[in-house]
Coordinates of C-alpha atoms in Angstrom, one line a residue:
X1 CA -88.7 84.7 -9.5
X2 CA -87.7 81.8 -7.0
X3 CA -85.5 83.9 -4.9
X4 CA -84.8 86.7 -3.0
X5 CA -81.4 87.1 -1.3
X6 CA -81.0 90.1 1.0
X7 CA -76.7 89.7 1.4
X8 CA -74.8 92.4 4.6
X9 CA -77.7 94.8 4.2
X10 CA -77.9 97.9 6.3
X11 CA -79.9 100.9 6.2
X12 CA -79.0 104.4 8.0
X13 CA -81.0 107.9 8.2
X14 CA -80.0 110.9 9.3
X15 CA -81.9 113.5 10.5
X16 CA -81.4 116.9 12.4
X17 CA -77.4 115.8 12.6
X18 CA -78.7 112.5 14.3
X19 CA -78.0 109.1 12.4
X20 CA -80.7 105.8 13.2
X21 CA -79.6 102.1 12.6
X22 CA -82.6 100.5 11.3
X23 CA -81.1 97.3 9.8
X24 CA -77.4 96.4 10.4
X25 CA -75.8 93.6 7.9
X26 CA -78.9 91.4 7.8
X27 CA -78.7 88.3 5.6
X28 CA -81.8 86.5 4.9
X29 CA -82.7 84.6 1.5
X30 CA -86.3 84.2 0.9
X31 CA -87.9 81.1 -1.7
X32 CA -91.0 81.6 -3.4
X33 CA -94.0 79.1 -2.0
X34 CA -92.8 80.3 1.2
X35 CA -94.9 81.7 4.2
X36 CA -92.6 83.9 6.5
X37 CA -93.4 85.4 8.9
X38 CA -91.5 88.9 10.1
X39 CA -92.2 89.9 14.1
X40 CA -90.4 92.0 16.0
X41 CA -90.8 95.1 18.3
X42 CA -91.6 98.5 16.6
X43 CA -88.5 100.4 15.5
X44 CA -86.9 96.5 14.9
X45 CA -86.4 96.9 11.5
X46 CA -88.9 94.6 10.5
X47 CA -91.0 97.1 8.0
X48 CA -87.4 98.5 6.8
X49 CA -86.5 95.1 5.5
X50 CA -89.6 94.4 3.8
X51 CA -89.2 97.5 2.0
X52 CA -86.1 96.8 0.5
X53 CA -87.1 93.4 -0.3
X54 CA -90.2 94.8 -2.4
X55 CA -87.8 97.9 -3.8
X56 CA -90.0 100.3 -2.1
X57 CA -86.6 101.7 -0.4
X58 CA -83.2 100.7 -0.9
X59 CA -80.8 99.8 1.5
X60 CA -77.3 102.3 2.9
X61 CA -74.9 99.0 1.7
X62 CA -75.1 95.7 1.3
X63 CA -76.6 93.6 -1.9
X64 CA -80.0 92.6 -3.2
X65 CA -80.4 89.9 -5.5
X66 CA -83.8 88.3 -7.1
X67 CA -82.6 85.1 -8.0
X68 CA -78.8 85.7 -9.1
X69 CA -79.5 89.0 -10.6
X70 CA -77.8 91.7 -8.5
X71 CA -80.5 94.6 -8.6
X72 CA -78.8 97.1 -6.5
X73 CA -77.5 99.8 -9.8
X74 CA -80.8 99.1 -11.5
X75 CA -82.8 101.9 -12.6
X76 CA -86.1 103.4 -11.6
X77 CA -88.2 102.5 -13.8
X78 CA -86.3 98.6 -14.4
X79 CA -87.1 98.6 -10.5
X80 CA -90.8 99.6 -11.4
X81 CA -91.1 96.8 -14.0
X82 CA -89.5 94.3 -11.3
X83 CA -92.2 95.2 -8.7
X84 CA -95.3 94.6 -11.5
X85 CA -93.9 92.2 -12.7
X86 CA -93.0 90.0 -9.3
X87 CA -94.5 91.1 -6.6
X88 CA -98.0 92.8 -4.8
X89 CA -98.2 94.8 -2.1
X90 CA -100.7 94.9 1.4
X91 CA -100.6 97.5 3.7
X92 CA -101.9 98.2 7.2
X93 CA -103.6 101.4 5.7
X94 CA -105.1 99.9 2.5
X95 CA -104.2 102.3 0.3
X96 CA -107.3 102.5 -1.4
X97 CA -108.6 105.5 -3.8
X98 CA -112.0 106.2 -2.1
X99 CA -113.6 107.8 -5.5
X100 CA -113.0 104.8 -7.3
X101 CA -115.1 101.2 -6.8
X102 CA -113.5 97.6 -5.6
X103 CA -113.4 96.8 -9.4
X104 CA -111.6 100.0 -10.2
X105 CA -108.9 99.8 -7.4
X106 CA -108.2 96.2 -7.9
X107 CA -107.2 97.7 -11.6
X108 CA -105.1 100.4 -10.2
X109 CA -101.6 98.4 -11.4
X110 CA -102.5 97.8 -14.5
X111 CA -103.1 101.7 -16.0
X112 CA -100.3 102.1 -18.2
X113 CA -99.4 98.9 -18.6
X114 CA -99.6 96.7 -21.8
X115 CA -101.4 93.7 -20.6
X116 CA -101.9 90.1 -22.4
X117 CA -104.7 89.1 -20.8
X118 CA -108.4 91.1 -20.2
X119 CA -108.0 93.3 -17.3
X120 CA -111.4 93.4 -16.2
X121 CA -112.0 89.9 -16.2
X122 CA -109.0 89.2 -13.9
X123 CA -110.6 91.9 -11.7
X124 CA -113.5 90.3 -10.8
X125 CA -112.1 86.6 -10.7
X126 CA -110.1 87.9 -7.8
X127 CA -112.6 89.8 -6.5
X128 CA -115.0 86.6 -6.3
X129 CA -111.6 84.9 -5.4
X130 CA -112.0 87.2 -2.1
X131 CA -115.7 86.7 -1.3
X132 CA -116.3 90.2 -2.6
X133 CA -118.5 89.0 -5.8
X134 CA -121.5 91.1 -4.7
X135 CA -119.3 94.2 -3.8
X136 CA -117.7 95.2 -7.5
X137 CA -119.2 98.6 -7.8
X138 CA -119.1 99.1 -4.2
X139 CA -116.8 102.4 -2.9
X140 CA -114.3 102.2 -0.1
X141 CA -116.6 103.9 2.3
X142 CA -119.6 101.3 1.4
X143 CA -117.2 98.9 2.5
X144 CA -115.9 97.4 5.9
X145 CA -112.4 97.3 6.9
X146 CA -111.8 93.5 6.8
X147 CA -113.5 94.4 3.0
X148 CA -111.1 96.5 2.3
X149 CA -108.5 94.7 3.1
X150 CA -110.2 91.9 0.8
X151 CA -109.9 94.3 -1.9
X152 CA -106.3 95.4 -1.0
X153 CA -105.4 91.6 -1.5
X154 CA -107.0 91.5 -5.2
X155 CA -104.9 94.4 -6.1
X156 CA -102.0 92.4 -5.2
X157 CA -102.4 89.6 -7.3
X158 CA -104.0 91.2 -10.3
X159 CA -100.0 91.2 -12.3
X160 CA -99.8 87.1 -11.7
X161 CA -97.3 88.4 -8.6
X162 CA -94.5 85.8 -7.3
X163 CA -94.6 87.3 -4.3
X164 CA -97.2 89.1 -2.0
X165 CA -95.4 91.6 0.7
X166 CA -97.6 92.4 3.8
X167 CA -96.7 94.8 6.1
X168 CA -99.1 94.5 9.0
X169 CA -101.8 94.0 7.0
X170 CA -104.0 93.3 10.2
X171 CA -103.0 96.5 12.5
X172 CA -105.9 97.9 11.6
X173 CA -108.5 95.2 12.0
X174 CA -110.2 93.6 14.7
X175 CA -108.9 90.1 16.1
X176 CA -111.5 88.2 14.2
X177 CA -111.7 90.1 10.8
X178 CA -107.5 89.6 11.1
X179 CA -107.4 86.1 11.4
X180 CA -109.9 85.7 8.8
X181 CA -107.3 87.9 6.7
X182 CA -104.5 86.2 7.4
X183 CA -106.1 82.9 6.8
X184 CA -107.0 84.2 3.3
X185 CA -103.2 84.9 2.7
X186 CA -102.4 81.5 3.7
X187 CA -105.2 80.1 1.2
X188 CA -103.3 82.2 -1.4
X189 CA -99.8 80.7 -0.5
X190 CA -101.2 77.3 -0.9
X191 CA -103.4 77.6 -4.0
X192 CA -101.6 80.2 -6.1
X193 CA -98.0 79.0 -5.0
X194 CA -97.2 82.3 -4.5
X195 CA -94.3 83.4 -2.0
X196 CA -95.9 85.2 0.9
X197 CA -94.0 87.4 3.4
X198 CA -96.0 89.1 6.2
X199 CA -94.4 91.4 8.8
X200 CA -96.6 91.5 12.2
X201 CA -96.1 92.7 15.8
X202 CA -98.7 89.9 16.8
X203 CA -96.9 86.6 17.8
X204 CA -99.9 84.5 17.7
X205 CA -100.3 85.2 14.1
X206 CA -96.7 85.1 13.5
X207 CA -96.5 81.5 15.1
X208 CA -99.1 80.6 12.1
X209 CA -96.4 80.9 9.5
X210 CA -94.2 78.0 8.1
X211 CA -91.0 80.2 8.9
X212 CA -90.7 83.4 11.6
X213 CA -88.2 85.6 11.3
X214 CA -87.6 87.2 15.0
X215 CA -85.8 91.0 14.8
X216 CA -84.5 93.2 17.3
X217 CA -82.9 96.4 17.0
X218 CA -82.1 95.7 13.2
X219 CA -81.0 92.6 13.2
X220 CA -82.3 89.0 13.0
X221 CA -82.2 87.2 16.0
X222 CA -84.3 84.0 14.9
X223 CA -84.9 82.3 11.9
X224 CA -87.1 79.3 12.6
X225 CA -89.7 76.9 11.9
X226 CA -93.2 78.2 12.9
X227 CA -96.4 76.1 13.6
X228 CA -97.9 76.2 10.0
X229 CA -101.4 74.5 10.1

């Protein structure tokens, strides 16, 4: 998938009679090999977007297209098969099962799945990919947070993704253990070609990205070059 193209979207709730703008018309077209960077203030909108971008939430109007395909009347479980099949997910909270080892979370995605290649193998080549060869039968607890994290990432690329979304995938790390982190996604953009778009409240790592996309009260407010190194 080379594109994403997010075309007049908006997103409304409502709650206890009360309606809250979270995006309003955006239009922003993504390309994969990309690193973008997302910054804004909290309640910007910035998480919102990156949610409908993945298909984790879908938008109150507007249009969604992955390359030309308009995706917004697809199914769930077409919407399902889109996500495997394009694009892994990092979150702030890792979202790892803590009963199950590194190697066994990293294969989450695939259960279910018909796969043409050996799941467990791909398991650990990311997990050495991540500098967590000595840490496969390791559980979450065993495990530090920037580890964690590590693992998180692994998970995200086991499907062959076009895409990794981050959604403050650092919030919850020290300054050091988050650059390193961040430093591993960029490694990932370069090496693996894949498309990498990473929401963040912290301007210095935002700056780090080849593109940053400012928001502010649902909108976008810049769309510029950042200082890639």
């Amino acid at each position: 998938m080379k594109h994403i193209k997010v075309e007049k979207v908006s997103k409304h709730y409502k709650g206890d009679g009360v309606e809250t703008r979270a995006l309003s018309d955006v239009d922003v077209k993504f390309t994969k090999g990309e690193f973008v960077s997302i910054m804004g203030p909290s309640g910007s909108g910035k998480s919102t977007l990156l949610s409908i971008v993945g298909t984790l939430d879908q938008q109150t109007s507007g249009k969604l297209y992955f390359d030309e395909k308009l995706i917004n009347n697809l199914g769930l479980d077409d919407l399902a098969d889109i996500r495997f099949n394009n694009i892994g997910f990092v979150f702030q909270q890792f979202q790892l099962l803590q009963t199950l080892t590194a190697l066994e979370n990293v294969l989450i995605p695939l259960f279910n799945r018909t796969i043409h290649f050996n799941k467990k193998e791909r398991a650990i080549e990311l997990l050495n990919l991540v500098g967590l060869s000595d840490k496969l039968n390791s559980f979450p607890s065993q495990l530090s947070g920037g580890q964690q994290q590590r693992v998180a990432i692994a998970r995200a690329l086991i499907a062959h993704p076009d895409w990794i979304l981050a959604d403050e995938p650092t919030g919850n790390l020290d300054t050091q253990t988050g650059n390193t982190i961040f430093e591993l996604l960029q490694q990932l953009n370069r090496e693996k070609k894949c498309g990498v778009i990473f929401v963040t409240h912290d301007p210095l790592l935002a700056e780090k990205a080849s593109r940053v996309i400012e928001m502010k009260d649902g909108s976008i407010i810049k769309d510029r070059e950042g200082r890639s190194v």
